[in-house]
Each structure stands twice: as C-alpha cells, then as structure tokens.
PDB file of C-alpha atoms in Angstrom:
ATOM      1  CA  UNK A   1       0.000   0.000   0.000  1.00 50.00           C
ATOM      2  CA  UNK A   2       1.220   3.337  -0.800  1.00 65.00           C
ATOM      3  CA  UNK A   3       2.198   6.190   1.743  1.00 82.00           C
ATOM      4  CA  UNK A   4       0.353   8.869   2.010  1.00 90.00           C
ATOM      5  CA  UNK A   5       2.787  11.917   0.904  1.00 92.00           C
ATOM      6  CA  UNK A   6       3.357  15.323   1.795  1.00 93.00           C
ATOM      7  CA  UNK A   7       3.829  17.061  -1.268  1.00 95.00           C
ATOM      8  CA  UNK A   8       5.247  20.627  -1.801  1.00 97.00           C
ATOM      9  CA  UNK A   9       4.309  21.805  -5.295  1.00 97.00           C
ATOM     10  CA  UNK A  10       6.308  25.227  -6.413  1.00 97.00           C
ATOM     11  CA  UNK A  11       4.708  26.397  -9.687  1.00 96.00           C
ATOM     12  CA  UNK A  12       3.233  30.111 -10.440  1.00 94.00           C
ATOM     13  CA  UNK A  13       1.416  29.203 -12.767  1.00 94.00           C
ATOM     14  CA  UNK A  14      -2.362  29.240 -11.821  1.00 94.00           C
ATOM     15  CA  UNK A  15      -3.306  26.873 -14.767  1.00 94.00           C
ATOM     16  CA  UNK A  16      -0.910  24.575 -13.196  1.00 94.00           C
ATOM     17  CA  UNK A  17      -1.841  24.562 -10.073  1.00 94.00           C
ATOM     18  CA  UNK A  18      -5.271  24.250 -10.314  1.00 95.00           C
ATOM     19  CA  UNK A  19      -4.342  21.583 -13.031  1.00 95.00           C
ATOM     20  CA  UNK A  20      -2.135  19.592 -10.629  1.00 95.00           C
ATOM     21  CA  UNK A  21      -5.314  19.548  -7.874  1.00 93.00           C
ATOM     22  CA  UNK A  22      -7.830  18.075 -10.536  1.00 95.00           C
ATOM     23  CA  UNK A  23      -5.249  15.560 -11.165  1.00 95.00           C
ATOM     24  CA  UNK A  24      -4.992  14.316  -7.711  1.00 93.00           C
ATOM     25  CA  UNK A  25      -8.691  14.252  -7.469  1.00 92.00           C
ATOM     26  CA  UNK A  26      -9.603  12.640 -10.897  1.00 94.00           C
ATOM     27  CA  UNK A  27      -7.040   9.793  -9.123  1.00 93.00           C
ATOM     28  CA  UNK A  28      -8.504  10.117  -5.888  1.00 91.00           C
ATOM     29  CA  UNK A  29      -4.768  10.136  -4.101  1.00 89.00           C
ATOM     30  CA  UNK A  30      -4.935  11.442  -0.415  1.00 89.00           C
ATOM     31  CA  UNK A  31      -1.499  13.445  -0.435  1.00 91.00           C
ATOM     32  CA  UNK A  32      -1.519  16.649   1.019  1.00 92.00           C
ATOM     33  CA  UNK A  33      -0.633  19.513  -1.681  1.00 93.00           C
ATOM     34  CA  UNK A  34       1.347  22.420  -0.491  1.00 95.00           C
ATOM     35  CA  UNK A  35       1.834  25.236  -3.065  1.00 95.00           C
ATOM     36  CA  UNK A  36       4.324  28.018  -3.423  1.00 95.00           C
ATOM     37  CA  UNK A  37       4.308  30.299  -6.313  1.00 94.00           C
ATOM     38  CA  UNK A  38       8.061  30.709  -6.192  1.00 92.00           C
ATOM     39  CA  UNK A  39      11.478  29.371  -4.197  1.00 92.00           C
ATOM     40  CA  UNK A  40      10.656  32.564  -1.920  1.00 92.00           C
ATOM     41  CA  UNK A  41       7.886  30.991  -1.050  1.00 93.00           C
ATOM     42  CA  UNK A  42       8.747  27.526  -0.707  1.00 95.00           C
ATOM     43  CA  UNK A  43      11.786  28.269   1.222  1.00 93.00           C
ATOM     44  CA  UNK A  44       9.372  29.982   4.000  1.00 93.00           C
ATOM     45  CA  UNK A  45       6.939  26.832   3.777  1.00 94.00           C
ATOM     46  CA  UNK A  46      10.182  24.602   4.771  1.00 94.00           C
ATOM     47  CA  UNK A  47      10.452  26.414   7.664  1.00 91.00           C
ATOM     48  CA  UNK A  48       7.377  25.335   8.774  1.00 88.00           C
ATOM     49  CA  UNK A  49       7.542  21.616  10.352  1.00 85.00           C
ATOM     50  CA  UNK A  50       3.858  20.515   9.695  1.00 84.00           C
ATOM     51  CA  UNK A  51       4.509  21.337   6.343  1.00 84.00           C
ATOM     52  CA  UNK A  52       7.372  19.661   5.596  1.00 90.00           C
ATOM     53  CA  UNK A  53       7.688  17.750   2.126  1.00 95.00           C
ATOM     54  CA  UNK A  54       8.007  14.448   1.197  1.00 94.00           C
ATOM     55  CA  UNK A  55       8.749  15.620  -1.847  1.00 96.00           C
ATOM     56  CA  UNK A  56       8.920  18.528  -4.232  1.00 97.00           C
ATOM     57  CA  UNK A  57       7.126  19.137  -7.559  1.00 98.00           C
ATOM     58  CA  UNK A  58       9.443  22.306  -8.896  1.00 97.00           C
ATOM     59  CA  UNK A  59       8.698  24.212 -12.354  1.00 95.00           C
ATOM     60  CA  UNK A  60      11.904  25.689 -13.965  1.00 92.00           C
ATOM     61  CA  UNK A  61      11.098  29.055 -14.770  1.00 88.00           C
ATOM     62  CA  UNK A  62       9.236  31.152 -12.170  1.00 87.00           C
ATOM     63  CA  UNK A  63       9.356  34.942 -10.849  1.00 84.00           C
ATOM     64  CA  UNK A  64      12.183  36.026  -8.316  1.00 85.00           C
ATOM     65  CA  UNK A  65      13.842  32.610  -7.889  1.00 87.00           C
ATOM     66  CA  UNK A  66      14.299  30.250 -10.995  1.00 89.00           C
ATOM     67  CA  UNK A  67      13.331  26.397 -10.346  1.00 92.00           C
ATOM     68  CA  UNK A  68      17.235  26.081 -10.742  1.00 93.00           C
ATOM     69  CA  UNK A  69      18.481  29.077  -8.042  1.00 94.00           C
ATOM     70  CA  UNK A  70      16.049  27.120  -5.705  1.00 95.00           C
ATOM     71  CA  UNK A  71      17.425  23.648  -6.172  1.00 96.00           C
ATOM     72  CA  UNK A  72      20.847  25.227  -5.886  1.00 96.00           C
ATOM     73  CA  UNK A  73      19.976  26.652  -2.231  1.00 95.00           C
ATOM     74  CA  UNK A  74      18.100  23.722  -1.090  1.00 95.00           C
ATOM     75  CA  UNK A  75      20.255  20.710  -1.724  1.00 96.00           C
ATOM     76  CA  UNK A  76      22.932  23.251  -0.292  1.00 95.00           C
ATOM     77  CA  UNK A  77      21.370  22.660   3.269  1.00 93.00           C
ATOM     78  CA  UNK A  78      21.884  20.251   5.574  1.00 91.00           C
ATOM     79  CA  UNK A  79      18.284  19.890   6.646  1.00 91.00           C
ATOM     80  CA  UNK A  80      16.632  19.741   3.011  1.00 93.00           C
ATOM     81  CA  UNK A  81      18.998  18.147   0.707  1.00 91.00           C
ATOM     82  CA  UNK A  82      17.594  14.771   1.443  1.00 93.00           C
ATOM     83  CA  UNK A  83      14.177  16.054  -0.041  1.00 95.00           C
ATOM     84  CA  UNK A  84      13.640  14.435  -3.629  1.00 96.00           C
ATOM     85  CA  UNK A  85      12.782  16.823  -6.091  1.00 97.00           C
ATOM     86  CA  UNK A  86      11.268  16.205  -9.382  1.00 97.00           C
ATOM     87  CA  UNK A  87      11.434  19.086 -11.996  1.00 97.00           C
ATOM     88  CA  UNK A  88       8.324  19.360 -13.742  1.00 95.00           C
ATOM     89  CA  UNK A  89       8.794  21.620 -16.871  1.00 92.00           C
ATOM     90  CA  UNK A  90       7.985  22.516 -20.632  1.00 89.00           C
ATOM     91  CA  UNK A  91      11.226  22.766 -21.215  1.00 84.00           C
ATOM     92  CA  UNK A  92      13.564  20.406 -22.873  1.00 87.00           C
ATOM     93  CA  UNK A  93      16.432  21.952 -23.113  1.00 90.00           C
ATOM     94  CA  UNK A  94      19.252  19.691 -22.603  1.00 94.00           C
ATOM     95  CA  UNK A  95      21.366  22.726 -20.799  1.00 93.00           C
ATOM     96  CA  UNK A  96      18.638  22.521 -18.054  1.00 92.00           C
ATOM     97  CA  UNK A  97      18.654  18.967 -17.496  1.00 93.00           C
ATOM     98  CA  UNK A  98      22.271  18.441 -17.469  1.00 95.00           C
ATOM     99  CA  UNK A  99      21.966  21.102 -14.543  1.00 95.00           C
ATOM    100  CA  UNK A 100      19.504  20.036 -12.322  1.00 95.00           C
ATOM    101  CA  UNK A 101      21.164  16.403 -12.465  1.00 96.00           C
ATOM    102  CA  UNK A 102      24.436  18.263 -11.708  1.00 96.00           C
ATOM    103  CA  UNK A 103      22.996  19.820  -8.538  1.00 96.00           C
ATOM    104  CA  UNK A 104      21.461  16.798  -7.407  1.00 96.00           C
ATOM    105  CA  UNK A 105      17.651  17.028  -8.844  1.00 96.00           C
ATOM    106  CA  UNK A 106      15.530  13.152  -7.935  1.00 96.00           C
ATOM    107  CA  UNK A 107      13.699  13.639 -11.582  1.00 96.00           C
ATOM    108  CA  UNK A 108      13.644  15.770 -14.502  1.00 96.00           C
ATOM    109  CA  UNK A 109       9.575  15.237 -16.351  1.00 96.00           C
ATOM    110  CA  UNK A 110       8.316  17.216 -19.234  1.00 95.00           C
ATOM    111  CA  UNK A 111       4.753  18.049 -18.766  1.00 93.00           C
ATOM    112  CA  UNK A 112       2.690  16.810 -21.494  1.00 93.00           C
ATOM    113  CA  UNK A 113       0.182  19.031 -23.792  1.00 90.00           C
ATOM    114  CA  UNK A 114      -2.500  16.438 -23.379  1.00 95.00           C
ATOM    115  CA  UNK A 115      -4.290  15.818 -20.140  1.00 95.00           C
ATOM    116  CA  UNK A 116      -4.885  12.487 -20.105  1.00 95.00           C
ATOM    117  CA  UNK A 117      -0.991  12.362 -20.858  1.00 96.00           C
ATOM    118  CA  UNK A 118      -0.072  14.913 -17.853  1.00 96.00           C
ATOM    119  CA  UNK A 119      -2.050  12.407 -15.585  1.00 96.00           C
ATOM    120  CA  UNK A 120      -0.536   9.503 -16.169  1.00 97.00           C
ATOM    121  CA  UNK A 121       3.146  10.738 -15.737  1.00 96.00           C
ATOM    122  CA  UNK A 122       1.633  12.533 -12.315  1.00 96.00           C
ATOM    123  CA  UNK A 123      -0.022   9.185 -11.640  1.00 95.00           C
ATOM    124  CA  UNK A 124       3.945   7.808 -12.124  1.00 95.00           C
ATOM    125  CA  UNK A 125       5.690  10.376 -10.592  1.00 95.00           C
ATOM    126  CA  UNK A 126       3.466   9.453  -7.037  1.00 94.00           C
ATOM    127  CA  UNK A 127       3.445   6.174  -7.010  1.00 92.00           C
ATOM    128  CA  UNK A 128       7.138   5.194  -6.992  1.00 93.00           C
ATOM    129  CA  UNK A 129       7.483   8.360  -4.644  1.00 92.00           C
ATOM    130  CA  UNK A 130       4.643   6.710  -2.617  1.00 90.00           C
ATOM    131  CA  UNK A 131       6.316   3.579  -2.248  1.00 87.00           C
ATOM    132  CA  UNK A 132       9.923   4.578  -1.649  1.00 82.00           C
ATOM    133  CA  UNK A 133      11.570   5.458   1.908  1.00 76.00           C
ATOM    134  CA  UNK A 134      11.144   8.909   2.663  1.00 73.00           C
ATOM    135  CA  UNK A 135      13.479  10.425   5.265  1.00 72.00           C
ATOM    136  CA  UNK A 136      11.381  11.494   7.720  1.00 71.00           C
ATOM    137  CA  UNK A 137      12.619  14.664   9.794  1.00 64.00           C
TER     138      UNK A 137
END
C-alpha cells in the first residue's frame, strides 16, 4: 500500500496549479498539496515543520527565484537536501537537465500538452514516490 505523501508543489502558474489539484482528485490520491508560487515561497513553507515535504514538484522558470536558483539553495542545506525533487517543466532543453542532475535534482519530467498524458506521468511520478523510503525529519 502506498504512503500517504506530503507534497510541496512550487509552480506560479495558476493553470498549473489548479491543473495539478484536478489531477490528484480525478485519481482520488490522499497526499496533502502544499503550493508556493516561487522558491521565496517555498523556502518559507520549509520552515514550517507541519509542512514539511516528502517531496517537491518544482517548475523551472518562475518569478524572483528560478526552479534552478532554488534547487541550488536547497540541496545546499543540511536539513533539506535529502528532499527528492522532481522538476516538472515545458522545457527540454538539454542545458537545463544536465543542470539540475548536476545539482542533485531526484527527476527531470516534461509536462505533457494532453491531459490524459499529464495524468498519467503525475499518476507515475506518485506512485514510486509513494512507495519509496522517505526520510522522515
């Protein structure tokens, strides 16, 4: 049986967001969604120990922080670095890829145009999060 996860999903994209909630609903998952709309955001949500991920959904290109400057400063710490986090992006760009695996990203998806598509790779990404060891803090 899979865990239940704590999820921390930094996108700013309203779309997305409210794309990523239907998604867990149409699959009727029981992980707990946390959203930032940037890594200003998400950094102040890690803070909070209730709210601590199991893991992190992270788009690539946001306001104030890029998906890669966050990254950068989490796996940097100590006390987050053990967090997987799977980049969920448009882009395919082989410059960003090679760089998020440098810095030590879990996963590196590309979002899919169609819907039923985008599900299925969400449906993916949970499960084998849901079933591996999570470090718990």
């Amino acid at each position: 049986m899979e865990k239940k996860l704590k999820v921390l999903l930094i996108e700013d994209n309203l779309i997305e967001i409210m794309k990523m909630k239907r998604t867990i609903s149409l699959l009727k998952f029981d992980h707990t969604i946390h959203e930032a709309k940037n890594g200003e955001e998400a950094l102040k949500i890690l803070e909070d120990k209730s709210k601590f991920p199991d893991i992190i959904l992270l788009d690539l290109n946001m306001p104030k922080m890029s998906g890669v400057e966050f990254l950068t400063v989490i796996k940097e710490k100590d006390q987050f670095k053990h967090i997987p986090v799977i980049i969920l992006t448009t882009s395919d760009n082989q410059k960003d890829l090679l760089e998020c695996y440098r810095i030590g990203v879990s996963g590196y998806v590309l979002k899919p145009l169609k819907y039923n598509d985008y599900v299925d790779k969400i449906k993916d990404i949970l499960l084998y999060w849901s079933m591996n060891e999570l470090k718990k803090i």
